mmCIF file of C-alpha atoms in Angstrom:
data_model
loop_
_atom_site.group_PDB
_atom_site.id
_atom_site.type_symbol
_atom_site.label_atom_id
_atom_site.label_comp_id
_atom_site.label_asym_id
_atom_site.label_seq_id
_atom_site.Cartn_x
_atom_site.Cartn_y
_atom_site.Cartn_z
ATOM 1 C CA GLU A 1 33.402 12.201 17.599
ATOM 2 C CA ALA A 2 31.484 9.658 19.657
ATOM 3 C CA GLN A 3 30.008 7.091 17.335
ATOM 4 C CA VAL A 4 29.013 3.532 16.539
ATOM 5 C CA THR A 5 30.336 2.376 13.189
ATOM 6 C CA GLN A 6 28.880 -0.507 11.234
ATOM 7 C CA ASN A 7 30.273 -2.054 8.100
ATOM 8 C CA PRO A 8 29.232 -2.645 5.449
ATOM 9 C CA ARG A 9 26.266 -0.292 4.997
ATOM 10 C CA TYR A 10 24.824 -2.394 2.198
ATOM 11 C CA LEU A 11 25.374 -6.051 1.411
ATOM 12 C CA ILE A 12 23.867 -8.447 -1.108
ATOM 13 C CA THR A 13 24.837 -12.073 -0.672
ATOM 14 C CA VAL A 14 23.733 -15.556 -1.635
ATOM 15 C CA THR A 15 22.097 -18.156 0.541
ATOM 16 C CA GLY A 16 24.586 -20.117 2.613
ATOM 17 C CA LYS A 17 27.593 -17.868 2.189
ATOM 18 C CA LYS A 18 28.960 -16.939 5.612
ATOM 19 C CA LEU A 19 29.183 -13.249 6.357
ATOM 20 C CA THR A 20 30.165 -10.915 9.174
ATOM 21 C CA VAL A 21 28.822 -7.457 9.889
ATOM 22 C CA THR A 22 31.219 -5.462 12.016
ATOM 23 C CA CYS A 23 30.321 -3.004 14.750
ATOM 24 C CA SER A 24 32.727 -0.770 16.597
ATOM 25 C CA GLN A 25 32.173 1.953 19.199
ATOM 26 C CA ASN A 26 34.638 4.545 20.498
ATOM 27 C CA MET A 27 32.829 5.496 23.721
ATOM 28 C CA ASN A 28 34.167 2.742 25.990
ATOM 29 C CA HIS A 29 30.637 1.417 26.445
ATOM 30 C CA GLU A 30 30.080 -1.864 28.224
ATOM 31 C CA TYR A 31 26.673 -2.745 26.777
ATOM 32 C CA MET A 32 26.351 -3.528 23.070
ATOM 33 C CA SER A 33 23.536 -5.118 21.121
ATOM 34 C CA TRP A 34 22.268 -6.041 17.674
ATOM 35 C CA TYR A 35 18.774 -5.424 16.329
ATOM 36 C CA ARG A 36 17.032 -6.236 13.128
ATOM 37 C CA GLN A 37 14.297 -4.023 11.737
ATOM 38 C CA ASP A 38 11.567 -5.344 9.469
ATOM 39 C CA PRO A 39 8.451 -3.511 8.194
ATOM 40 C CA GLY A 40 5.617 -3.755 10.673
ATOM 41 C CA LEU A 41 7.721 -5.569 13.271
ATOM 42 C CA GLY A 42 9.755 -2.730 14.710
ATOM 43 C CA LEU A 43 13.220 -3.300 16.166
ATOM 44 C CA ARG A 44 13.877 -6.781 17.490
ATOM 45 C CA GLN A 45 16.913 -7.566 19.601
ATOM 46 C CA ILE A 46 19.100 -10.395 18.293
ATOM 47 C CA TYR A 47 21.919 -10.598 20.839
ATOM 48 C CA TYR A 48 23.386 -8.372 23.481
ATOM 49 C CA SER A 49 26.591 -8.182 25.461
ATOM 50 C CA MET A 50 27.030 -6.666 28.891
ATOM 51 C CA ASN A 51 30.825 -6.712 28.731
ATOM 52 C CA VAL A 52 33.812 -8.488 27.204
ATOM 53 C CA GLU A 53 33.189 -12.241 26.862
ATOM 54 C CA VAL A 54 29.611 -11.838 28.199
ATOM 55 C CA THR A 55 26.905 -12.315 25.571
ATOM 56 C CA ASP A 56 23.295 -13.423 25.728
ATOM 57 C CA LYS A 57 20.369 -14.055 23.432
ATOM 58 C CA GLY A 58 17.818 -11.413 22.636
ATOM 59 C CA ASP A 59 14.372 -12.115 21.253
ATOM 60 C CA VAL A 60 15.353 -13.420 17.784
ATOM 61 C CA PRO A 61 18.793 -15.098 18.042
ATOM 62 C CA GLU A 62 18.218 -18.038 15.684
ATOM 63 C CA GLY A 63 20.643 -18.090 12.753
ATOM 64 C CA TYR A 64 23.039 -15.545 14.272
ATOM 65 C CA LYS A 65 26.227 -15.635 16.300
ATOM 66 C CA VAL A 66 28.141 -12.897 18.068
ATOM 67 C CA SER A 67 31.407 -12.527 19.915
ATOM 68 C CA ARG A 68 32.827 -9.894 22.251
ATOM 69 C CA LYS A 69 36.557 -10.337 22.470
ATOM 70 C CA GLU A 70 37.266 -6.637 22.840
ATOM 71 C CA LYS A 71 35.202 -3.956 24.479
ATOM 72 C CA ARG A 72 34.884 -1.812 21.367
ATOM 73 C CA ASN A 73 33.892 -4.508 18.854
ATOM 74 C CA PHE A 74 30.775 -6.643 18.602
ATOM 75 C CA PRO A 75 30.559 -8.438 15.244
ATOM 76 C CA LEU A 76 27.409 -10.170 14.028
ATOM 77 C CA ILE A 77 28.004 -13.440 12.217
ATOM 78 C CA LEU A 78 25.609 -15.208 9.886
ATOM 79 C CA GLU A 79 27.095 -18.644 9.329
ATOM 80 C CA SER A 80 24.596 -19.732 6.684
ATOM 81 C CA PRO A 81 22.400 -16.792 5.683
ATOM 82 C CA SER A 82 18.907 -17.453 4.391
ATOM 83 C CA PRO A 83 16.453 -15.134 2.586
ATOM 84 C CA ASN A 84 14.422 -14.636 5.774
ATOM 85 C CA GLN A 85 17.445 -12.855 7.232
ATOM 86 C CA THR A 86 17.073 -10.099 4.649
ATOM 87 C CA SER A 87 16.623 -7.074 6.873
ATOM 88 C CA LEU A 88 18.000 -3.778 8.144
ATOM 89 C CA TYR A 89 20.431 -4.389 10.996
ATOM 90 C CA PHE A 90 21.442 -1.939 13.711
ATOM 91 C CA CYS A 91 24.184 -2.170 16.269
ATOM 92 C CA ALA A 92 23.863 -0.094 19.435
ATOM 93 C CA SER A 93 25.954 0.623 22.500
ATOM 94 C CA SER A 94 25.337 2.205 25.879
ATOM 95 C CA PHE A 95 27.267 3.042 29.021
ATOM 96 C CA GLY A 96 27.236 0.631 31.910
ATOM 97 C CA MET A 97 26.224 -2.998 32.123
ATOM 98 C CA ARG A 98 22.584 -2.219 32.664
ATOM 99 C CA LEU A 99 20.030 -0.676 30.354
ATOM 100 C CA ASN A 100 19.757 2.594 32.261
ATOM 101 C CA THR A 101 21.331 4.971 29.810
ATOM 102 C CA GLU A 102 20.948 6.226 26.273
ATOM 103 C CA ALA A 103 21.744 3.788 23.480
ATOM 104 C CA PHE A 104 23.721 5.064 20.514
ATOM 105 C CA PHE A 105 22.871 3.363 17.238
ATOM 106 C CA GLY A 106 25.035 2.764 14.219
ATOM 107 C CA GLN A 107 23.833 3.858 10.786
ATOM 108 C CA GLY A 108 22.535 0.440 9.895
ATOM 109 C CA THR A 109 23.417 -2.349 7.495
ATOM 110 C CA ARG A 110 20.913 -3.289 4.824
ATOM 111 C CA LEU A 111 21.368 -6.972 4.087
ATOM 112 C CA THR A 112 19.775 -8.797 1.171
ATOM 113 C CA VAL A 113 20.090 -12.579 0.932
ATOM 114 C CA VAL A 114 19.141 -14.040 -2.445
ATOM 115 C CA GLN B 1 6.727 -10.234 24.086
ATOM 116 C CA GLN B 2 6.655 -6.888 22.321
ATOM 117 C CA PRO B 3 4.916 -3.927 23.962
ATOM 118 C CA VAL B 4 1.866 -2.643 22.126
ATOM 119 C CA GLN B 5 1.974 0.895 20.784
ATOM 120 C CA SER B 6 -1.006 2.999 19.810
ATOM 121 C CA PRO B 7 -1.884 4.586 17.559
ATOM 122 C CA GLN B 8 -0.039 2.912 14.706
ATOM 123 C CA ALA B 9 0.008 6.140 12.735
ATOM 124 C CA VAL B 10 -1.065 9.732 13.203
ATOM 125 C CA ILE B 11 -1.069 12.860 11.052
ATOM 126 C CA LEU B 12 -0.930 16.259 12.701
ATOM 127 C CA ARG B 13 -0.940 19.832 11.595
ATOM 128 C CA GLU B 14 1.958 21.903 12.868
ATOM 129 C CA GLY B 15 1.193 23.154 16.358
ATOM 130 C CA GLU B 16 -1.148 20.321 17.321
ATOM 131 C CA ASP B 17 -0.523 17.934 20.198
ATOM 132 C CA ALA B 18 -0.215 14.159 20.133
ATOM 133 C CA VAL B 19 -0.030 11.282 22.586
ATOM 134 C CA ILE B 20 1.593 7.940 21.851
ATOM 135 C CA ASN B 21 0.883 5.062 24.187
ATOM 136 C CA CYS B 22 2.962 2.008 25.041
ATOM 137 C CA SER B 23 1.543 -0.919 26.961
ATOM 138 C CA SER B 24 3.195 -4.089 28.216
ATOM 139 C CA SER B 25 1.864 -7.352 29.608
ATOM 140 C CA LYS B 26 4.826 -7.801 31.961
ATOM 141 C CA ALA B 27 6.130 -5.886 34.972
ATOM 142 C CA LEU B 28 8.518 -3.225 33.785
ATOM 143 C CA TYR B 29 11.733 -1.839 35.162
ATOM 144 C CA SER B 30 12.065 0.907 32.581
ATOM 145 C CA VAL B 31 10.620 2.338 29.401
ATOM 146 C CA HIS B 32 12.801 3.838 26.669
ATOM 147 C CA TRP B 33 11.625 6.154 23.887
ATOM 148 C CA TYR B 34 13.342 6.642 20.528
ATOM 149 C CA ARG B 35 12.527 8.475 17.323
ATOM 150 C CA GLN B 36 13.644 7.310 13.903
ATOM 151 C CA LYS B 37 13.515 9.303 10.707
ATOM 152 C CA HIS B 38 13.261 7.435 7.435
ATOM 153 C CA GLY B 39 16.525 5.750 6.480
ATOM 154 C CA GLU B 40 18.302 6.867 9.638
ATOM 155 C CA ALA B 41 19.299 5.359 12.953
ATOM 156 C CA PRO B 42 16.976 5.656 15.960
ATOM 157 C CA ILE B 43 17.726 8.614 18.222
ATOM 158 C CA PHE B 44 17.276 8.544 21.984
ATOM 159 C CA LEU B 45 14.530 10.682 23.517
ATOM 160 C CA MET B 46 14.307 9.586 27.146
ATOM 161 C CA ILE B 47 14.282 6.746 29.671
ATOM 162 C CA LEU B 48 11.763 6.404 32.472
ATOM 163 C CA LEU B 49 12.703 4.157 35.352
ATOM 164 C CA LYS B 50 10.530 2.213 37.758
ATOM 165 C CA GLY B 51 9.111 4.658 40.234
ATOM 166 C CA GLY B 52 6.339 6.189 38.165
ATOM 167 C CA GLU B 53 8.118 9.293 37.051
ATOM 168 C CA GLN B 54 7.468 11.825 34.373
ATOM 169 C CA LYS B 55 10.193 13.327 32.256
ATOM 170 C CA GLY B 56 10.446 15.887 29.553
ATOM 171 C CA HIS B 57 12.689 17.931 27.411
ATOM 172 C CA ASP B 58 11.609 20.797 25.232
ATOM 173 C CA LYS B 59 8.026 20.094 24.172
ATOM 174 C CA ILE B 60 8.308 16.301 24.417
ATOM 175 C CA SER B 61 7.541 14.599 27.702
ATOM 176 C CA ALA B 62 6.595 11.141 28.907
ATOM 177 C CA SER B 63 5.024 9.398 31.847
ATOM 178 C CA PHE B 64 5.395 5.883 33.218
ATOM 179 C CA ASN B 65 2.707 4.147 35.224
ATOM 180 C CA GLU B 66 4.414 1.021 36.534
ATOM 181 C CA LYS B 67 1.247 -0.358 38.100
ATOM 182 C CA LYS B 68 -0.482 -0.385 34.742
ATOM 183 C CA GLN B 69 2.729 -1.215 32.873
ATOM 184 C CA GLN B 70 2.081 1.682 30.573
ATOM 185 C CA SER B 71 3.935 4.692 29.294
ATOM 186 C CA SER B 72 2.760 7.656 27.269
ATOM 187 C CA LEU B 73 4.783 10.064 25.153
ATOM 188 C CA TYR B 74 3.394 13.583 24.865
ATOM 189 C CA LEU B 75 4.311 15.838 21.957
ATOM 190 C CA THR B 76 3.172 19.401 22.465
ATOM 191 C CA ALA B 77 2.852 22.089 19.786
ATOM 192 C CA SER B 78 4.281 19.730 17.188
ATOM 193 C CA GLN B 79 6.870 20.896 14.704
ATOM 194 C CA LEU B 80 7.710 19.550 11.264
ATOM 195 C CA SER B 81 10.902 18.106 12.742
ATOM 196 C CA TYR B 82 8.840 15.800 14.971
ATOM 197 C CA SER B 83 7.902 13.656 11.977
ATOM 198 C CA GLY B 84 9.222 10.119 12.138
ATOM 199 C CA THR B 85 8.556 6.769 13.711
ATOM 200 C CA TYR B 86 8.461 6.604 17.487
ATOM 201 C CA PHE B 87 9.422 3.429 19.293
ATOM 202 C CA CYS B 88 9.019 2.508 22.901
ATOM 203 C CA GLY B 89 11.364 -0.099 24.327
ATOM 204 C CA THR B 90 10.688 -1.947 27.534
ATOM 205 C CA ARG B 91 12.919 -3.705 30.001
ATOM 206 C CA GLY B 92 11.236 -6.234 32.246
ATOM 207 C CA VAL B 93 11.744 -6.654 35.975
ATOM 208 C CA THR B 94 12.320 -10.386 35.638
ATOM 209 C CA GLY B 95 13.165 -12.892 32.953
ATOM 210 C CA GLY B 96 15.836 -11.320 30.820
ATOM 211 C CA GLY B 97 15.992 -7.972 32.519
ATOM 212 C CA ASN B 98 18.870 -6.868 30.329
ATOM 213 C CA LYS B 99 16.951 -7.300 27.107
ATOM 214 C CA LEU B 100 15.297 -4.298 25.522
ATOM 215 C CA THR B 101 12.121 -5.158 23.636
ATOM 216 C CA PHE B 102 10.735 -2.555 21.265
ATOM 217 C CA GLY B 103 7.191 -2.054 20.096
ATOM 218 C CA THR B 104 6.292 -1.975 16.417
ATOM 219 C CA GLY B 105 6.374 1.800 16.265
ATOM 220 C CA THR B 106 4.052 4.765 15.729
ATOM 221 C CA GLN B 107 4.426 6.724 12.515
ATOM 222 C CA LEU B 108 3.957 10.433 13.111
ATOM 223 C CA LYS B 109 3.663 12.932 10.285
ATOM 224 C CA VAL B 110 3.443 16.648 10.920
ATOM 225 C CA GLU B 111 2.149 18.790 8.079
ATOM 226 C CA LEU B 112 1.935 22.538 7.543
#
């Protein structure tokens, strides 16, 4: 089954404790991205990657890091999480290096930073 | 800069029609539409590319006016299953053309 898998689904952590949210897709997609969703603000893109070793900032990259060492994986790293990073996070992937095709979203990771 | 969606929320009776608008201040290459049900991941509806086209599937269609940098999503003869939050995403012609910027969403509720 074609899918984007995020882990964990839920996470509660403390301020400053480094964490990684994993994202994996099995569709051989080139384009992958991370979004955060907050009430009233919609989906905001954090980082995106057009292919292996090619990443770029989205609209709200501050406080986040990503890497794309393999085509299928695109982890989101919070080196020193703060309470304002409490949010619902989605990973998405799509075919091709351009945004011309459907994006498939993971089921989301609800992160709480206390 | 996020596109502006209107209305922010709408309540329909089953069978009624609705239009959701998406407007951007920058020149657009494409407009993407997604629907999200509460607690779930967004689901793709359609993409409209530069060229001013109109697309549709089933009773949901959309138009893209690139000169006005606007897109509209049309929901005809709404069904209960249409309830959810609708997001438009825009990709600009210049300046980060591989970023997808979503609007803040339109909450649609269809009632019996």
